XYZ file of C-alpha atoms in Angstrom:
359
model
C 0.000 0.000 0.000
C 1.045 3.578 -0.821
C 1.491 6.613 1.854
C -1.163 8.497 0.131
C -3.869 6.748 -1.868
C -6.766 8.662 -3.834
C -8.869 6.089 -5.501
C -11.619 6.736 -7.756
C -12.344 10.181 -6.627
C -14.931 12.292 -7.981
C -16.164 15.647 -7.246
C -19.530 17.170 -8.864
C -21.032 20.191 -7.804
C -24.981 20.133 -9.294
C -24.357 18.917 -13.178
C -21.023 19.750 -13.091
C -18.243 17.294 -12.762
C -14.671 19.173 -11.456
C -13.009 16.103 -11.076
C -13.936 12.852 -12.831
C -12.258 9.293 -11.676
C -8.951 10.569 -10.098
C -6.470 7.315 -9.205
C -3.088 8.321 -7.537
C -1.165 6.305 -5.176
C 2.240 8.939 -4.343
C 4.899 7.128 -1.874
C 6.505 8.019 1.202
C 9.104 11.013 0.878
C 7.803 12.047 -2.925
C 7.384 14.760 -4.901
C 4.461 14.603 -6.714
C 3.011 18.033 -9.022
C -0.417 18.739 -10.145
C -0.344 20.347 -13.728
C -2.618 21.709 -16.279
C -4.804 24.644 -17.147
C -6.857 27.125 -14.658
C -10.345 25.050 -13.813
C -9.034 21.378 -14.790
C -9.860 20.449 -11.304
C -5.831 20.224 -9.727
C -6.967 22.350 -6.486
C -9.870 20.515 -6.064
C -8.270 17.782 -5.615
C -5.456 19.020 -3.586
C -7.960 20.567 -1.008
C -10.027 17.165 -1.075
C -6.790 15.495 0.583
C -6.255 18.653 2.972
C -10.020 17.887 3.919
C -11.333 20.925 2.986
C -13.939 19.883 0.522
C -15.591 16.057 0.387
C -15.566 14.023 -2.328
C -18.496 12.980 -4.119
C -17.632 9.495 -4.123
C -14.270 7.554 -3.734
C -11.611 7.814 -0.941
C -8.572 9.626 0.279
C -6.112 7.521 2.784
C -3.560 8.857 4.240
C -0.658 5.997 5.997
C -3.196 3.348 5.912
C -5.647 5.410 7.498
C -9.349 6.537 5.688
C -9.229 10.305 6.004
C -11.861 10.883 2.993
C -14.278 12.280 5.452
C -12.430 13.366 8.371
C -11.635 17.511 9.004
C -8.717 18.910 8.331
C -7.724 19.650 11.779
C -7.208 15.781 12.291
C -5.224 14.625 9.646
C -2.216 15.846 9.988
C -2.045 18.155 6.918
C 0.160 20.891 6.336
C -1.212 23.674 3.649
C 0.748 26.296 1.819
C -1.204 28.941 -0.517
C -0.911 31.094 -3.077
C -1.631 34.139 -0.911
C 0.361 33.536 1.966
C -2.252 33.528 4.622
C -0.056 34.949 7.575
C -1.467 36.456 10.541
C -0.599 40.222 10.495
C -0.356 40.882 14.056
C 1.882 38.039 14.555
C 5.677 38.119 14.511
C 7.077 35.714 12.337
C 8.304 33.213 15.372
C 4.368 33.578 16.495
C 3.264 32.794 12.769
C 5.780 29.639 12.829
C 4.449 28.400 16.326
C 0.849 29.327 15.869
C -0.050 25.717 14.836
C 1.833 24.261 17.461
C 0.318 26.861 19.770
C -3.021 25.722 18.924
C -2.433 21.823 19.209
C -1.521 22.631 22.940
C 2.219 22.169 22.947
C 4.646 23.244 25.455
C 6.297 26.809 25.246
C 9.360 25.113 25.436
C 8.863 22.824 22.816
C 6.979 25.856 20.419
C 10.107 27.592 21.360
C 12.312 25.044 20.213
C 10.431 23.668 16.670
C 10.336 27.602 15.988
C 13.848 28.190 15.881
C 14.633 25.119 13.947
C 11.930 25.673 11.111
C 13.529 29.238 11.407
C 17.228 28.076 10.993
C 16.140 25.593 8.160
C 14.071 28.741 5.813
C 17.364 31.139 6.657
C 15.147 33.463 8.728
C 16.239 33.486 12.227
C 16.905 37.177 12.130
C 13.934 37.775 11.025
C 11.978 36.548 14.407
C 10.622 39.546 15.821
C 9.230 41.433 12.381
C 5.804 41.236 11.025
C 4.436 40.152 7.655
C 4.237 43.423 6.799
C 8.212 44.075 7.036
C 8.538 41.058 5.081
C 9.022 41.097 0.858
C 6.844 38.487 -0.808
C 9.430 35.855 -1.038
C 10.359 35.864 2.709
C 6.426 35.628 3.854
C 6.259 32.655 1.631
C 8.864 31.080 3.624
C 7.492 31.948 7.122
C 4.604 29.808 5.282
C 6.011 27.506 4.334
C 7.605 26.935 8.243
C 4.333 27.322 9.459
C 3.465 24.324 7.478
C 5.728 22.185 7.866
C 5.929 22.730 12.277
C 3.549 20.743 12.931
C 5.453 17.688 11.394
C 3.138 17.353 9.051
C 2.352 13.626 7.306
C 1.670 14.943 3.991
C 2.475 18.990 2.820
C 0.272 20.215 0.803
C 1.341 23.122 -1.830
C -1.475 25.396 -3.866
C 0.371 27.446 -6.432
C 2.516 28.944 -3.644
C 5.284 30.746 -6.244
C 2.809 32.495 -8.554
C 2.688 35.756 -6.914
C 5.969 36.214 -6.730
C 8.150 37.682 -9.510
C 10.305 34.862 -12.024
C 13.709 35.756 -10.284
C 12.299 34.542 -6.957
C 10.043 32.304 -7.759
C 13.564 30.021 -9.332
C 15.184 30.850 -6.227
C 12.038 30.039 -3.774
C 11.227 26.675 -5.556
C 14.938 25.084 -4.822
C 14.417 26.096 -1.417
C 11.279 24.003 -1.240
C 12.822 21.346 -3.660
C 16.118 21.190 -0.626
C 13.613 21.229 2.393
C 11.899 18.884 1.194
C 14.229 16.929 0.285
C 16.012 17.220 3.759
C 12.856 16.365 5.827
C 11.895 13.744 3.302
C 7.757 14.321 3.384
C 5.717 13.606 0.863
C 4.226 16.015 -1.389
C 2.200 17.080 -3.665
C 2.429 20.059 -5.665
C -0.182 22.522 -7.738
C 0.549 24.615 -10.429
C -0.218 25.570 -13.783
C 3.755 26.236 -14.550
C 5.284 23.746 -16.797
C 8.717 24.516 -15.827
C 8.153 24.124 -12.357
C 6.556 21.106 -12.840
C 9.439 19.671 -14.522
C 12.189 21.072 -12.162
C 10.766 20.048 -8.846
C 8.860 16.788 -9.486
C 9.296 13.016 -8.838
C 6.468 12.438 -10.482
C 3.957 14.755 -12.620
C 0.364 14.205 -12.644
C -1.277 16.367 -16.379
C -4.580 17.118 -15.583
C -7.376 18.532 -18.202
C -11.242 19.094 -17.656
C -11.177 17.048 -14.306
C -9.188 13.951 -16.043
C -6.042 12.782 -15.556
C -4.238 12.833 -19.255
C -0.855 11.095 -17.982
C 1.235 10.347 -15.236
C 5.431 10.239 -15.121
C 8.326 11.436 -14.512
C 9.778 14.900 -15.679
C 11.433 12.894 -18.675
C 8.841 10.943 -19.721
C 5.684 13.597 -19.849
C 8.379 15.747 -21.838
C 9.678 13.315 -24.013
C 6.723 10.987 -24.354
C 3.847 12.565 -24.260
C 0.500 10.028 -24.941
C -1.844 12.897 -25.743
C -2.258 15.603 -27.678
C -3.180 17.641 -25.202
C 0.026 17.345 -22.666
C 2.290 17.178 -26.018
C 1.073 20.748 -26.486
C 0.413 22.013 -22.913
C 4.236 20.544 -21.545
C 6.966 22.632 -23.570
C 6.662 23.741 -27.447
C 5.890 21.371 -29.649
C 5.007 20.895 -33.677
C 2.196 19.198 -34.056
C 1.261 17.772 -37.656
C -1.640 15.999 -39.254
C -0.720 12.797 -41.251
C -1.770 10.405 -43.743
C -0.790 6.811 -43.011
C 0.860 4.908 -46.025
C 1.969 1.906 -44.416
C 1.469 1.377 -40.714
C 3.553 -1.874 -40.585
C 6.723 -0.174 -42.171
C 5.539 3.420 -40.201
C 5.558 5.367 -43.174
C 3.919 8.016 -43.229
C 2.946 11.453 -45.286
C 2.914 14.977 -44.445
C 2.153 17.856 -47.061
C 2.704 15.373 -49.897
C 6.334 14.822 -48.587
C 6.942 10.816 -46.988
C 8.967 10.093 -43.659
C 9.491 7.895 -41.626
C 8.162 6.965 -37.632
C 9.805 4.473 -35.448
C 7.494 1.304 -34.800
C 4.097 -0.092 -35.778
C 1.304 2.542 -36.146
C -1.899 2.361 -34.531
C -4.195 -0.069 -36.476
C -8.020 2.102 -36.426
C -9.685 3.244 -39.652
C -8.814 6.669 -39.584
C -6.034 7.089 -42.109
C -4.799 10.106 -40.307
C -3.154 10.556 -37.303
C -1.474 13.408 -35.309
C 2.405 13.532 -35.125
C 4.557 15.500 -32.705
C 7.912 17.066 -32.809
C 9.903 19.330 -30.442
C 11.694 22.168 -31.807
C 14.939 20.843 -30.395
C 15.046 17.559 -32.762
C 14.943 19.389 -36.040
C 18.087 20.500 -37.732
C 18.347 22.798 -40.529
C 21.923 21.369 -41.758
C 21.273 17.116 -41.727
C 23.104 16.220 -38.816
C 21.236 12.798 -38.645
C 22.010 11.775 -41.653
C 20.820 9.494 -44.255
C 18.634 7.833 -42.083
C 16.585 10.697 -41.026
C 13.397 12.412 -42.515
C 14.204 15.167 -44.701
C 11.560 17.476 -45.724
C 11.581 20.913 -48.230
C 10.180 24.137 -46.843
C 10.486 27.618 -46.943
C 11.789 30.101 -44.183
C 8.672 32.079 -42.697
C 10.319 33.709 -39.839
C 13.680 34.126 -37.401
C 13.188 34.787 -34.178
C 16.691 35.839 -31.926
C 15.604 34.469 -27.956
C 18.543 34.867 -27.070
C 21.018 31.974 -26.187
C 18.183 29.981 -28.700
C 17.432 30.924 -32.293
C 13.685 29.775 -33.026
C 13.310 29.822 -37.433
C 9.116 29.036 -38.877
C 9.237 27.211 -41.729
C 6.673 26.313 -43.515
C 5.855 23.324 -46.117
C 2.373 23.438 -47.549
C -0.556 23.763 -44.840
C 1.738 23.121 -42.035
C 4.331 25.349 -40.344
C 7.176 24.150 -37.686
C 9.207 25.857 -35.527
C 13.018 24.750 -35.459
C 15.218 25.776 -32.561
C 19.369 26.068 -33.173
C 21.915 27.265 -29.909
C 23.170 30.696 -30.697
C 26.737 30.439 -31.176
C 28.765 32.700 -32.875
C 29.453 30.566 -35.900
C 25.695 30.281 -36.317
C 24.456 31.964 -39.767
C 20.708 31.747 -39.499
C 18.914 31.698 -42.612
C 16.807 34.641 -44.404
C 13.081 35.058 -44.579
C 11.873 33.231 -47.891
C 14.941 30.866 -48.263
C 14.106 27.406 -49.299
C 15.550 24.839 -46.596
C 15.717 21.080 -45.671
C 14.486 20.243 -42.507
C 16.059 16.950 -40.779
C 14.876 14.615 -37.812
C 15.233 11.193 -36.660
C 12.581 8.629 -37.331
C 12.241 7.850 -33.170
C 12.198 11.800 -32.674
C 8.251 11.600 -33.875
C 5.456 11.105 -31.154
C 2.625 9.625 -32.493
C -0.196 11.274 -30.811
C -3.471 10.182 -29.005
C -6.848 11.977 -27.834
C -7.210 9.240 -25.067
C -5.911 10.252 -22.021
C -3.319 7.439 -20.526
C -2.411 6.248 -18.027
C 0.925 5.788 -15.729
C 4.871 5.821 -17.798
């Protein structure tokens, strides 16, 4: 049995179904991230495990123990959100302890936990001030103390970094990431930010319309994508419309032009099927070879993004974007040059609408 099981949760509020069979079992110590798009049901289910809404039907245990319908205060749950949620007339120490406080725990001991969740967010200094002397960042970290004082089973994390601006928010998350790490509790994650996703997760759980699309590693939602959807929602990505020519050889056609995909091709009557491609895999000057796909097009557009140049090309209905490292040697090509494009056969995803399951 997993630490935290959620099995066959579902939430409806009248006609509406927020979240739809939801199956997760996350182990002891992991990180675990809820991603997708604003209303696909990700906080929903992350405040169904901190108790504060009931399923419709299904269960939530927590260390072999049902907490699906049991309140919040009893299970042991520590909660960081998005708005930081700190008492203003508390000092920070008070803020840290007030959990504590409330469970009925010695001022000794208060005093003690408070000055090591202190020591471990680099704020010991900071004991005496209020929230309001406090930038964003640091009130984020008396949070996430607060949290995490009451030696929580499971810590709980609602889109905690989004208020905060992008040169924190890198520094903030490896904080988390190391404290985590360090007090090895298990996890689970929200947010809608595809790069934090991938940075800080064990695991990442794609959510759309209530459904889980796919769950996996980092790697393997980036790099193997079952669905359309997270192909296009988890980095940039190409995505083409093919005719099938031979599914048992995986050849394939796109804009009149043949390639080739690695593998047998899904046997269904539609002819046509959806391919992916990351910008990363293409090359402009064939440095796979003679075994790679090599397709005709004509420059649409170079855009400088610094230490990546991103060039459109386009063949007949469809357009790709191509990305190259910046390097001084690099020549990029003009607007309305005609170009081959090259990729390896295995570098194609062959796409599905049905979301899938575990990789």
């Amino acid at each position: 049995m997993a630490f935290l099981e959620i099995n066959d949760v579902h939430k409806i509020y009248g006609q509406t179904v927020v979240v739809d069979t939801f199956n997760l079992q996350i182990e002891q110590g992991e990180f675990v991230s809820f991603l997708g798009p604003s209303g696909c049901g990700k906080t929903t289910t992350l405040r169904m495990v901190a108790g504060f809404i009931v399923p419709t039907s299904g269960s939530i245990v927590i260390n072999a123990v049902d907490v699906t319908r049991m309140p919040p205060n009893r299970r042991n749950v520590g909660m960081v959100f998005q708005s930081y949620a700190l008492f203003p007339n508390m000092t920070v120490a008070a803020n840290v302890g007030f959990g504590l406080k409330v469970a009925g725990q010695p001022a000794r001991a208060i005093k003690q936990r408070v000055a090591e969740m202190l020591e471990i967010i680099h704020m010991t200094e900071y004991a005496t001030r209020y929230p309001y002397q406090l930038s964003g960042g640091q009130q984020q970290r008396v949070a996430l103390a607060r949290a995490l004082a009451i030696q929580p089973q499971v810590l709980l994390l609602d889109e905690p970094l989004s208020a905060l601006d992008a040169k924190i928010r890198i520094s903030l998350r490896q904080e988390i990431r190391t404290i985590q790490r360090q007090l090895n509790i298990t996890t689970i994650y929200v947010t809608h930010d595809q790069e934090e996703a991938l940075s800080l997760s064990d695991r990442i759980v794609v959510m759309n319309q209530g459904r889980i699309e796919q769950i996996g590693t980092p790697f393997a939602i980036y790099n193997r994508p079952r669905t359309r959807f997270v192909a296009s929602f988890v980095g940039t990505l190409n995505v083409l419309t093919a005719e099938v020519v031979d599914a048992a050889t995986g050849r394939i056609m796109i804009d009149g032009q043949e390639i080739h995909v690695n593998g047998i091709l899904p046997d269904h009557p539609d002819p046509s099927l959806a391919i992916a491609l990351r910008p990363e895999v293409i090359s402009l000057n064939g440095v796979y070879g003679q075994t790679a796909n090599h397709m005709q097009g004509t420059v649409e557009d170079v855009t400088f993004l610094g230490p990546v140049v991103r060039t459109r090309v386009r063949f007949d209905q469809h357009t790709i974007h191509l990305d190259s490292f910046n390097t001084p040697q690099l020549v990029p090509p003009r607007n309305g040059d005609s170009v081959t494009v090259s990729f390896p056969p295995e570098a194609c995803l062959v796409l599905s609408d049905t979301p899938g399951a575990e990789v």
